[in-house]
Amino acid sequence: MAMASSEQKHSAPPLRASWLAGLWRMLARSWAFILFFASFFLFWEYAIDLFGIPAYILPRPSEIVTRGWADIDRLLYYTYVTAVESVLGYLVAIVIAVPLGLAIAFSSFLRRTIYPFFVSLEMTPKIAFAPLFISWLGFGLLPKVIIVFLVCFFPVVLNAILAFGSLSEELVRFIRATGASPLRAFFKVRLPAALPQCFVGFKYAAINATVGATIAEFIGSDQGLGFYIQIVTGNMRPDLAFAGIFLLTLLGLALFGAVTLVEHWVIPWHISQRRSR
């Protein structure tokens, strides 16, 4: 027992040092990004006086932070509402789209029937369906989740079809030469080969998720950041509208960042992940 506790004491500092080193490397890689945004907001802050822009048209970032902080309770609650709508619709889209994309990739009948239908629907603005869902289902959570699902579903399913249907001929011959069972070949070769292209769809859908939730809230809602921005804009409060927009941006970045972290964890061997280190 004494030896075990001694080993834990000795292993803790290296783990902490490794975590700090990883954080420092991340900050070192992001210095240009941080510098750009710091310069952008500084220019914005002082350009208001320089060009004589009225506050009711474009408020200063410091005013946006001050007024937003005064209404932080409502902003955080509406951020939570929009986050729930975005994440639920996004996850449902992935759960349905990936197996369906796999089925279409391996079925010539589905490729001739459902695949052209999906391509046609992808060309249709999904937001056009939003008023219908609101009128059918009311102002609750379900219509927002459906709209987020629609804007996330098609990028995921189309990239999944491309991913599972684009296995190189060399890998196909390798699978046949090994004599592996179809199930083992799928999990050992086909799925890892398809994951990089699937994550393209996952990340594109993550970008769309908050967009779909916000527009659904614009059309018909009594809560959420889209509803908040619409109300404060109607009350001529651009400072609060920008506060809502900033939180929407952070929410979208958080969802995209979470998908990127999962990608780093799931496919660390891919060339895109090795180049980003």
PDB file of C-alpha atoms in Angstrom:
ATOM      1  CA  MET A   1       0.000   0.000   0.000  1.00  0.00           C
ATOM      2  CA  ALA A   2       2.817   2.370   0.871  1.00  0.00           C
ATOM      3  CA  MET A   3       4.539   1.613  -2.415  1.00  0.00           C
ATOM      4  CA  ALA A   4       1.306   2.243  -4.350  1.00  0.00           C
ATOM      5  CA  SER A   5       0.724   5.602  -2.676  1.00  0.00           C
ATOM      6  CA  SER A   6       4.353   6.508  -3.315  1.00  0.00           C
ATOM      7  CA  GLU A   7       3.945   5.666  -7.015  1.00  0.00           C
ATOM      8  CA  GLN A   8       0.798   7.813  -7.225  1.00  0.00           C
ATOM      9  CA  LYS A   9       2.643  10.752  -5.677  1.00  0.00           C
ATOM     10  CA  HIS A  10       5.463  10.386  -8.162  1.00  0.00           C
ATOM     11  CA  SER A  11       3.114   9.996 -11.174  1.00  0.00           C
ATOM     12  CA  ALA A  12       0.898  13.008 -10.401  1.00  0.00           C
ATOM     13  CA  PRO A  13       3.435  15.775 -11.223  1.00  0.00           C
ATOM     14  CA  PRO A  14       4.347  14.338 -14.647  1.00  0.00           C
ATOM     15  CA  LEU A  15       0.637  14.070 -15.537  1.00  0.00           C
ATOM     16  CA  ARG A  16       0.046  17.663 -14.437  1.00  0.00           C
ATOM     17  CA  ALA A  17       3.143  18.797 -16.311  1.00  0.00           C
ATOM     18  CA  SER A  18       1.965  16.959 -19.424  1.00  0.00           C
ATOM     19  CA  TRP A  19      -1.450  18.646 -19.232  1.00  0.00           C
ATOM     20  CA  LEU A  20       0.132  22.078 -18.811  1.00  0.00           C
ATOM     21  CA  ALA A  21       2.514  21.390 -21.669  1.00  0.00           C
ATOM     22  CA  GLY A  22      -0.429  20.425 -23.906  1.00  0.00           C
ATOM     23  CA  LEU A  23      -2.286  23.601 -22.937  1.00  0.00           C
ATOM     24  CA  TRP A  24       0.787  25.704 -23.652  1.00  0.00           C
ATOM     25  CA  ARG A  25       1.246  24.068 -27.075  1.00  0.00           C
ATOM     26  CA  MET A  26      -2.399  24.787 -27.913  1.00  0.00           C
ATOM     27  CA  LEU A  27      -2.015  28.445 -26.920  1.00  0.00           C
ATOM     28  CA  ALA A  28       1.253  28.689 -28.848  1.00  0.00           C
ATOM     29  CA  ARG A  29      -0.473  27.389 -31.996  1.00  0.00           C
ATOM     30  CA  SER A  30      -3.386  29.822 -31.478  1.00  0.00           C
ATOM     31  CA  TRP A  31      -1.362  33.012 -30.958  1.00  0.00           C
ATOM     32  CA  ALA A  32      -2.162  34.353 -34.429  1.00  0.00           C
ATOM     33  CA  PHE A  33      -5.880  33.680 -33.932  1.00  0.00           C
ATOM     34  CA  ILE A  34      -5.875  35.393 -30.518  1.00  0.00           C
ATOM     35  CA  LEU A  35      -3.849  38.348 -31.805  1.00  0.00           C
ATOM     36  CA  PHE A  36      -6.162  38.842 -34.783  1.00  0.00           C
ATOM     37  CA  PHE A  37      -9.329  38.922 -32.684  1.00  0.00           C
ATOM     38  CA  ALA A  38      -7.772  41.133 -30.022  1.00  0.00           C
ATOM     39  CA  SER A  39      -6.738  43.602 -32.747  1.00  0.00           C
ATOM     40  CA  PHE A  40     -10.166  43.392 -34.364  1.00  0.00           C
ATOM     41  CA  PHE A  41     -12.025  44.253 -31.142  1.00  0.00           C
ATOM     42  CA  LEU A  42      -9.575  47.016 -30.255  1.00  0.00           C
ATOM     43  CA  PHE A  43     -10.066  48.580 -33.679  1.00  0.00           C
ATOM     44  CA  TRP A  44     -13.848  48.228 -33.278  1.00  0.00           C
ATOM     45  CA  GLU A  45     -13.717  49.887 -29.838  1.00  0.00           C
ATOM     46  CA  TYR A  46     -11.842  52.978 -31.021  1.00  0.00           C
ATOM     47  CA  ALA A  47     -13.278  53.195 -34.549  1.00  0.00           C
ATOM     48  CA  ILE A  48     -16.672  54.192 -33.114  1.00  0.00           C
ATOM     49  CA  ASP A  49     -15.307  57.580 -32.013  1.00  0.00           C
ATOM     50  CA  LEU A  50     -12.947  57.838 -34.958  1.00  0.00           C
ATOM     51  CA  PHE A  51     -15.756  57.587 -37.523  1.00  0.00           C
ATOM     52  CA  GLY A  52     -18.512  59.056 -35.353  1.00  0.00           C
ATOM     53  CA  ILE A  53     -20.784  55.988 -35.532  1.00  0.00           C
ATOM     54  CA  PRO A  54     -23.914  56.325 -33.370  1.00  0.00           C
ATOM     55  CA  ALA A  55     -24.368  53.742 -30.610  1.00  0.00           C
ATOM     56  CA  TYR A  56     -27.829  52.804 -31.892  1.00  0.00           C
ATOM     57  CA  ILE A  57     -26.191  51.609 -35.122  1.00  0.00           C
ATOM     58  CA  LEU A  58     -23.019  49.971 -33.822  1.00  0.00           C
ATOM     59  CA  PRO A  59     -22.208  49.911 -30.086  1.00  0.00           C
ATOM     60  CA  ARG A  60     -18.716  49.480 -28.672  1.00  0.00           C
ATOM     61  CA  PRO A  61     -17.619  45.992 -27.592  1.00  0.00           C
ATOM     62  CA  SER A  62     -17.204  47.309 -24.035  1.00  0.00           C
ATOM     63  CA  GLU A  63     -20.842  48.500 -24.075  1.00  0.00           C
ATOM     64  CA  ILE A  64     -21.973  45.144 -25.433  1.00  0.00           C
ATOM     65  CA  VAL A  65     -20.191  43.305 -22.602  1.00  0.00           C
ATOM     66  CA  THR A  66     -21.512  45.705 -19.936  1.00  0.00           C
ATOM     67  CA  ARG A  67     -25.138  45.621 -21.091  1.00  0.00           C
ATOM     68  CA  GLY A  68     -25.006  41.896 -21.771  1.00  0.00           C
ATOM     69  CA  TRP A  69     -23.632  41.230 -18.291  1.00  0.00           C
ATOM     70  CA  ALA A  70     -26.555  43.193 -16.817  1.00  0.00           C
ATOM     71  CA  ASP A  71     -28.931  40.753 -18.590  1.00  0.00           C
ATOM     72  CA  ILE A  72     -26.735  37.685 -18.120  1.00  0.00           C
ATOM     73  CA  ASP A  73     -29.341  35.485 -16.404  1.00  0.00           C
ATOM     74  CA  ARG A  74     -31.751  35.693 -19.310  1.00  0.00           C
ATOM     75  CA  LEU A  75     -28.946  35.359 -21.856  1.00  0.00           C
ATOM     76  CA  LEU A  76     -27.573  32.216 -20.230  1.00  0.00           C
ATOM     77  CA  TYR A  77     -31.005  30.627 -20.015  1.00  0.00           C
ATOM     78  CA  TYR A  78     -31.721  31.346 -23.686  1.00  0.00           C
ATOM     79  CA  THR A  79     -28.256  30.037 -24.585  1.00  0.00           C
ATOM     80  CA  TYR A  80     -29.140  26.797 -22.790  1.00  0.00           C
ATOM     81  CA  VAL A  81     -32.435  26.557 -24.718  1.00  0.00           C
ATOM     82  CA  THR A  82     -30.725  27.053 -28.083  1.00  0.00           C
ATOM     83  CA  ALA A  83     -27.953  24.618 -27.118  1.00  0.00           C
ATOM     84  CA  VAL A  84     -30.480  21.882 -26.273  1.00  0.00           C
ATOM     85  CA  GLU A  85     -32.272  22.378 -29.597  1.00  0.00           C
ATOM     86  CA  SER A  86     -28.992  22.359 -31.542  1.00  0.00           C
ATOM     87  CA  VAL A  87     -27.428  19.337 -29.842  1.00  0.00           C
ATOM     88  CA  LEU A  88     -30.581  17.205 -29.920  1.00  0.00           C
ATOM     89  CA  GLY A  89     -31.226  17.866 -33.602  1.00  0.00           C
ATOM     90  CA  TYR A  90     -27.552  17.294 -34.413  1.00  0.00           C
ATOM     91  CA  LEU A  91     -27.321  13.974 -32.551  1.00  0.00           C
ATOM     92  CA  VAL A  92     -30.576  12.656 -34.034  1.00  0.00           C
ATOM     93  CA  ALA A  93     -29.292  13.562 -37.512  1.00  0.00           C
ATOM     94  CA  ILE A  94     -26.075  11.591 -36.962  1.00  0.00           C
ATOM     95  CA  VAL A  95     -27.856   8.558 -35.480  1.00  0.00           C
ATOM     96  CA  ILE A  96     -30.201   8.328 -38.472  1.00  0.00           C
ATOM     97  CA  ALA A  97     -27.971   9.590 -41.296  1.00  0.00           C
ATOM     98  CA  VAL A  98     -24.893   7.392 -40.784  1.00  0.00           C
ATOM     99  CA  PRO A  99     -26.682   3.990 -40.936  1.00  0.00           C
ATOM    100  CA  LEU A 100     -28.824   5.238 -43.824  1.00  0.00           C
ATOM    101  CA  GLY A 101     -25.745   6.431 -45.693  1.00  0.00           C
ATOM    102  CA  LEU A 102     -24.131   3.035 -45.103  1.00  0.00           C
ATOM    103  CA  ALA A 103     -27.214   1.250 -46.463  1.00  0.00           C
ATOM    104  CA  ILE A 104     -27.341   3.447 -49.575  1.00  0.00           C
ATOM    105  CA  ALA A 105     -23.608   2.984 -50.222  1.00  0.00           C
ATOM    106  CA  PHE A 106     -24.008  -0.813 -50.300  1.00  0.00           C
ATOM    107  CA  SER A 107     -27.365  -1.010 -52.105  1.00  0.00           C
ATOM    108  CA  SER A 108     -27.606  -0.271 -55.819  1.00  0.00           C
ATOM    109  CA  PHE A 109     -31.408  -0.062 -55.529  1.00  0.00           C
ATOM    110  CA  LEU A 110     -31.228   2.638 -52.823  1.00  0.00           C
ATOM    111  CA  ARG A 111     -28.579   4.528 -54.806  1.00  0.00           C
ATOM    112  CA  ARG A 112     -30.947   4.672 -57.775  1.00  0.00           C
ATOM    113  CA  THR A 113     -33.994   5.705 -55.727  1.00  0.00           C
ATOM    114  CA  ILE A 114     -33.356   7.396 -52.365  1.00  0.00           C
ATOM    115  CA  TYR A 115     -29.979   8.947 -53.182  1.00  0.00           C
ATOM    116  CA  PRO A 116     -31.278  11.206 -56.022  1.00  0.00           C
ATOM    117  CA  PHE A 117     -34.193  12.156 -53.764  1.00  0.00           C
ATOM    118  CA  PHE A 118     -31.792  13.236 -51.001  1.00  0.00           C
ATOM    119  CA  VAL A 119     -29.721  15.245 -53.463  1.00  0.00           C
ATOM    120  CA  SER A 120     -32.876  17.029 -54.622  1.00  0.00           C
ATOM    121  CA  LEU A 121     -33.909  17.802 -51.033  1.00  0.00           C
ATOM    122  CA  GLU A 122     -30.428  19.100 -50.247  1.00  0.00           C
ATOM    123  CA  MET A 123     -30.920  21.732 -52.945  1.00  0.00           C
ATOM    124  CA  THR A 124     -34.172  22.867 -51.287  1.00  0.00           C
ATOM    125  CA  PRO A 125     -33.769  25.493 -48.536  1.00  0.00           C
ATOM    126  CA  LYS A 126     -34.741  23.604 -45.389  1.00  0.00           C
ATOM    127  CA  ILE A 127     -35.769  26.839 -43.715  1.00  0.00           C
ATOM    128  CA  ALA A 128     -38.726  26.959 -46.117  1.00  0.00           C
ATOM    129  CA  PHE A 129     -40.210  24.078 -44.110  1.00  0.00           C
ATOM    130  CA  ALA A 130     -39.882  25.917 -40.790  1.00  0.00           C
ATOM    131  CA  PRO A 131     -43.220  27.809 -40.900  1.00  0.00           C
ATOM    132  CA  LEU A 132     -45.000  24.533 -41.678  1.00  0.00           C
ATOM    133  CA  PHE A 133     -43.470  22.709 -38.720  1.00  0.00           C
ATOM    134  CA  ILE A 134     -44.237  25.656 -36.429  1.00  0.00           C
ATOM    135  CA  SER A 135     -47.870  25.740 -37.564  1.00  0.00           C
ATOM    136  CA  TRP A 136     -48.229  21.953 -37.248  1.00  0.00           C
ATOM    137  CA  LEU A 137     -46.383  21.426 -33.956  1.00  0.00           C
ATOM    138  CA  GLY A 138     -46.548  24.768 -32.155  1.00  0.00           C
ATOM    139  CA  PHE A 139     -43.812  26.767 -30.444  1.00  0.00           C
ATOM    140  CA  GLY A 140     -42.317  23.955 -28.374  1.00  0.00           C
ATOM    141  CA  LEU A 141     -39.021  22.079 -28.586  1.00  0.00           C
ATOM    142  CA  LEU A 142     -40.004  19.502 -31.223  1.00  0.00           C
ATOM    143  CA  PRO A 143     -40.315  21.756 -34.319  1.00  0.00           C
ATOM    144  CA  LYS A 144     -36.932  23.372 -33.564  1.00  0.00           C
ATOM    145  CA  VAL A 145     -35.272  19.970 -33.200  1.00  0.00           C
ATOM    146  CA  ILE A 146     -36.811  18.837 -36.499  1.00  0.00           C
ATOM    147  CA  ILE A 147     -35.519  21.922 -38.320  1.00  0.00           C
ATOM    148  CA  VAL A 148     -32.016  21.442 -36.847  1.00  0.00           C
ATOM    149  CA  PHE A 149     -32.256  17.775 -37.833  1.00  0.00           C
ATOM    150  CA  LEU A 150     -33.053  18.734 -41.434  1.00  0.00           C
ATOM    151  CA  VAL A 151     -30.152  21.170 -41.813  1.00  0.00           C
ATOM    152  CA  CYS A 152     -27.732  18.640 -40.255  1.00  0.00           C
ATOM    153  CA  PHE A 153     -29.055  15.433 -41.819  1.00  0.00           C
ATOM    154  CA  PHE A 154     -28.173  15.978 -45.458  1.00  0.00           C
ATOM    155  CA  PRO A 155     -24.484  16.931 -45.036  1.00  0.00           C
ATOM    156  CA  VAL A 156     -24.015  13.864 -42.817  1.00  0.00           C
ATOM    157  CA  VAL A 157     -25.856  11.367 -45.014  1.00  0.00           C
ATOM    158  CA  LEU A 158     -24.291  12.569 -48.283  1.00  0.00           C
ATOM    159  CA  ASN A 159     -20.775  12.437 -46.839  1.00  0.00           C
ATOM    160  CA  ALA A 160     -21.500   9.024 -45.303  1.00  0.00           C
ATOM    161  CA  ILE A 161     -22.584   7.698 -48.709  1.00  0.00           C
ATOM    162  CA  LEU A 162     -19.391   9.074 -50.242  1.00  0.00           C
ATOM    163  CA  ALA A 163     -17.266   7.687 -47.405  1.00  0.00           C
ATOM    164  CA  PHE A 164     -18.608   4.126 -47.429  1.00  0.00           C
ATOM    165  CA  GLY A 165     -18.890   3.969 -51.213  1.00  0.00           C
ATOM    166  CA  SER A 166     -15.374   5.174 -52.012  1.00  0.00           C
ATOM    167  CA  LEU A 167     -13.219   2.345 -50.710  1.00  0.00           C
ATOM    168  CA  SER A 168     -10.152   2.020 -52.934  1.00  0.00           C
ATOM    169  CA  GLU A 169      -9.721  -1.058 -55.127  1.00  0.00           C
ATOM    170  CA  GLU A 170      -6.458  -1.873 -53.346  1.00  0.00           C
ATOM    171  CA  LEU A 171      -8.229  -2.144 -49.997  1.00  0.00           C
ATOM    172  CA  VAL A 172     -10.996  -4.269 -51.534  1.00  0.00           C
ATOM    173  CA  ARG A 173      -8.400  -6.701 -52.906  1.00  0.00           C
ATOM    174  CA  PHE A 174      -6.607  -6.699 -49.547  1.00  0.00           C
ATOM    175  CA  ILE A 175      -9.820  -7.633 -47.721  1.00  0.00           C
ATOM    176  CA  ARG A 176     -10.482 -10.490 -50.118  1.00  0.00           C
ATOM    177  CA  ALA A 177      -6.901 -11.736 -49.823  1.00  0.00           C
ATOM    178  CA  THR A 178      -7.049 -11.918 -46.028  1.00  0.00           C
ATOM    179  CA  GLY A 179     -10.224 -14.009 -46.096  1.00  0.00           C
ATOM    180  CA  ALA A 180     -11.727 -11.889 -43.316  1.00  0.00           C
ATOM    181  CA  SER A 181     -15.446 -12.174 -42.587  1.00  0.00           C
ATOM    182  CA  PRO A 182     -17.618  -9.280 -43.824  1.00  0.00           C
ATOM    183  CA  LEU A 183     -18.224  -8.067 -40.249  1.00  0.00           C
ATOM    184  CA  ARG A 184     -14.532  -8.140 -39.340  1.00  0.00           C
ATOM    185  CA  ALA A 185     -13.590  -6.475 -42.642  1.00  0.00           C
ATOM    186  CA  PHE A 186     -16.108  -3.718 -41.977  1.00  0.00           C
ATOM    187  CA  PHE A 187     -14.846  -2.822 -38.502  1.00  0.00           C
ATOM    188  CA  LYS A 188     -11.148  -3.292 -39.285  1.00  0.00           C
ATOM    189  CA  VAL A 189     -10.930  -1.738 -42.753  1.00  0.00           C
ATOM    190  CA  ARG A 190     -14.105  -0.182 -44.161  1.00  0.00           C
ATOM    191  CA  LEU A 191     -15.162   1.812 -41.112  1.00  0.00           C
ATOM    192  CA  PRO A 192     -11.705   3.320 -40.359  1.00  0.00           C
ATOM    193  CA  ALA A 193     -11.293   4.194 -44.049  1.00  0.00           C
ATOM    194  CA  ALA A 194     -14.684   5.933 -44.085  1.00  0.00           C
ATOM    195  CA  LEU A 195     -14.366   7.896 -40.829  1.00  0.00           C
ATOM    196  CA  PRO A 196     -12.298  10.853 -42.176  1.00  0.00           C
ATOM    197  CA  GLN A 197     -14.922  11.632 -44.827  1.00  0.00           C
ATOM    198  CA  CYS A 198     -17.724  11.082 -42.294  1.00  0.00           C
ATOM    199  CA  PHE A 199     -16.167  13.682 -39.999  1.00  0.00           C
ATOM    200  CA  VAL A 200     -16.281  16.180 -42.863  1.00  0.00           C
ATOM    201  CA  GLY A 201     -20.054  15.805 -42.763  1.00  0.00           C
ATOM    202  CA  PHE A 202     -20.131  15.882 -38.944  1.00  0.00           C
ATOM    203  CA  LYS A 203     -18.241  19.181 -38.815  1.00  0.00           C
ATOM    204  CA  TYR A 204     -20.261  20.764 -41.597  1.00  0.00           C
ATOM    205  CA  ALA A 205     -23.456  19.752 -39.786  1.00  0.00           C
ATOM    206  CA  ALA A 206     -22.111  21.177 -36.515  1.00  0.00           C
ATOM    207  CA  ILE A 207     -21.742  24.540 -38.244  1.00  0.00           C
ATOM    208  CA  ASN A 208     -25.350  24.337 -39.445  1.00  0.00           C
ATOM    209  CA  ALA A 209     -26.892  23.223 -36.137  1.00  0.00           C
ATOM    210  CA  THR A 210     -27.034  26.592 -34.370  1.00  0.00           C
ATOM    211  CA  VAL A 211     -28.041  28.282 -37.624  1.00  0.00           C
ATOM    212  CA  GLY A 212     -31.069  26.010 -37.928  1.00  0.00           C
ATOM    213  CA  ALA A 213     -32.049  26.504 -34.274  1.00  0.00           C
ATOM    214  CA  THR A 214     -31.741  30.295 -34.508  1.00  0.00           C
ATOM    215  CA  ILE A 215     -33.804  30.629 -37.664  1.00  0.00           C
ATOM    216  CA  ALA A 216     -36.475  28.336 -36.197  1.00  0.00           C
ATOM    217  CA  GLU A 217     -36.594  30.642 -33.163  1.00  0.00           C
ATOM    218  CA  PHE A 218     -36.875  33.670 -35.461  1.00  0.00           C
ATOM    219  CA  ILE A 219     -39.921  32.165 -37.158  1.00  0.00           C
ATOM    220  CA  GLY A 220     -41.831  31.021 -34.082  1.00  0.00           C
ATOM    221  CA  SER A 221     -40.631  30.803 -30.514  1.00  0.00           C
ATOM    222  CA  ASP A 222     -40.989  32.365 -27.096  1.00  0.00           C
ATOM    223  CA  GLN A 223     -37.464  31.591 -25.884  1.00  0.00           C
ATOM    224  CA  GLY A 224     -33.943  30.974 -27.173  1.00  0.00           C
ATOM    225  CA  LEU A 225     -31.222  33.268 -28.509  1.00  0.00           C
ATOM    226  CA  GLY A 226     -32.950  33.727 -31.857  1.00  0.00           C
ATOM    227  CA  PHE A 227     -36.085  34.905 -30.072  1.00  0.00           C
ATOM    228  CA  TYR A 228     -33.975  37.143 -27.809  1.00  0.00           C
ATOM    229  CA  ILE A 229     -32.152  38.800 -30.725  1.00  0.00           C
ATOM    230  CA  GLN A 230     -35.421  39.403 -32.535  1.00  0.00           C
ATOM    231  CA  ILE A 231     -37.054  41.018 -29.471  1.00  0.00           C
ATOM    232  CA  VAL A 232     -34.159  43.295 -28.475  1.00  0.00           C
ATOM    233  CA  THR A 233     -33.628  44.366 -32.096  1.00  0.00           C
ATOM    234  CA  GLY A 234     -37.288  45.376 -32.259  1.00  0.00           C
ATOM    235  CA  ASN A 235     -36.730  47.396 -29.075  1.00  0.00           C
ATOM    236  CA  MET A 236     -33.756  49.197 -30.698  1.00  0.00           C
ATOM    237  CA  ARG A 237     -31.182  47.571 -28.424  1.00  0.00           C
ATOM    238  CA  PRO A 238     -28.298  46.613 -30.736  1.00  0.00           C
ATOM    239  CA  ASP A 239     -25.991  46.201 -27.731  1.00  0.00           C
ATOM    240  CA  LEU A 240     -28.094  43.310 -26.406  1.00  0.00           C
ATOM    241  CA  ALA A 241     -28.543  41.940 -29.928  1.00  0.00           C
ATOM    242  CA  PHE A 242     -24.757  41.778 -30.342  1.00  0.00           C
ATOM    243  CA  ALA A 243     -24.481  40.107 -26.915  1.00  0.00           C
ATOM    244  CA  GLY A 244     -26.849  37.394 -28.152  1.00  0.00           C
ATOM    245  CA  ILE A 245     -24.903  37.085 -31.407  1.00  0.00           C
ATOM    246  CA  PHE A 246     -21.619  36.671 -29.494  1.00  0.00           C
ATOM    247  CA  LEU A 247     -23.132  33.887 -27.383  1.00  0.00           C
ATOM    248  CA  LEU A 248     -24.473  32.206 -30.536  1.00  0.00           C
ATOM    249  CA  THR A 249     -20.981  32.343 -32.005  1.00  0.00           C
ATOM    250  CA  LEU A 250     -19.472  30.816 -28.866  1.00  0.00           C
ATOM    251  CA  LEU A 251     -22.122  28.103 -28.890  1.00  0.00           C
ATOM    252  CA  GLY A 252     -21.366  27.227 -32.511  1.00  0.00           C
ATOM    253  CA  LEU A 253     -17.627  27.219 -31.823  1.00  0.00           C
ATOM    254  CA  ALA A 254     -18.144  24.968 -28.799  1.00  0.00           C
ATOM    255  CA  LEU A 255     -20.119  22.431 -30.842  1.00  0.00           C
ATOM    256  CA  PHE A 256     -17.611  22.510 -33.699  1.00  0.00           C
ATOM    257  CA  GLY A 257     -14.727  22.229 -31.224  1.00  0.00           C
ATOM    258  CA  ALA A 258     -16.339  19.240 -29.515  1.00  0.00           C
ATOM    259  CA  VAL A 259     -16.676  17.438 -32.865  1.00  0.00           C
ATOM    260  CA  THR A 260     -13.050  18.289 -33.693  1.00  0.00           C
ATOM    261  CA  LEU A 261     -11.876  16.882 -30.352  1.00  0.00           C
ATOM    262  CA  VAL A 262     -13.794  13.657 -31.010  1.00  0.00           C
ATOM    263  CA  GLU A 263     -12.173  13.512 -34.445  1.00  0.00           C
ATOM    264  CA  HIS A 264      -8.694  13.839 -32.875  1.00  0.00           C
ATOM    265  CA  TRP A 265      -9.555  11.038 -30.473  1.00  0.00           C
ATOM    266  CA  VAL A 266     -11.184   8.667 -32.994  1.00  0.00           C
ATOM    267  CA  ILE A 267      -8.808   9.015 -35.977  1.00  0.00           C
ATOM    268  CA  PRO A 268      -5.446  10.188 -34.574  1.00  0.00           C
ATOM    269  CA  TRP A 269      -3.700   8.174 -37.301  1.00  0.00           C
ATOM    270  CA  HIS A 270      -5.153  10.206 -40.196  1.00  0.00           C
ATOM    271  CA  ILE A 271      -2.862  12.621 -42.027  1.00  0.00           C
ATOM    272  CA  SER A 272      -5.124  15.603 -41.255  1.00  0.00           C
ATOM    273  CA  GLN A 273      -4.636  14.988 -37.529  1.00  0.00           C
ATOM    274  CA  ARG A 274      -0.891  14.428 -37.776  1.00  0.00           C
ATOM    275  CA  ARG A 275      -0.454  17.731 -39.637  1.00  0.00           C
ATOM    276  CA  SER A 276      -2.398  19.652 -36.978  1.00  0.00           C
ATOM    277  CA  ARG A 277      -0.049  18.610 -34.165  1.00  0.00           C
TER     278      ARG A 277
END
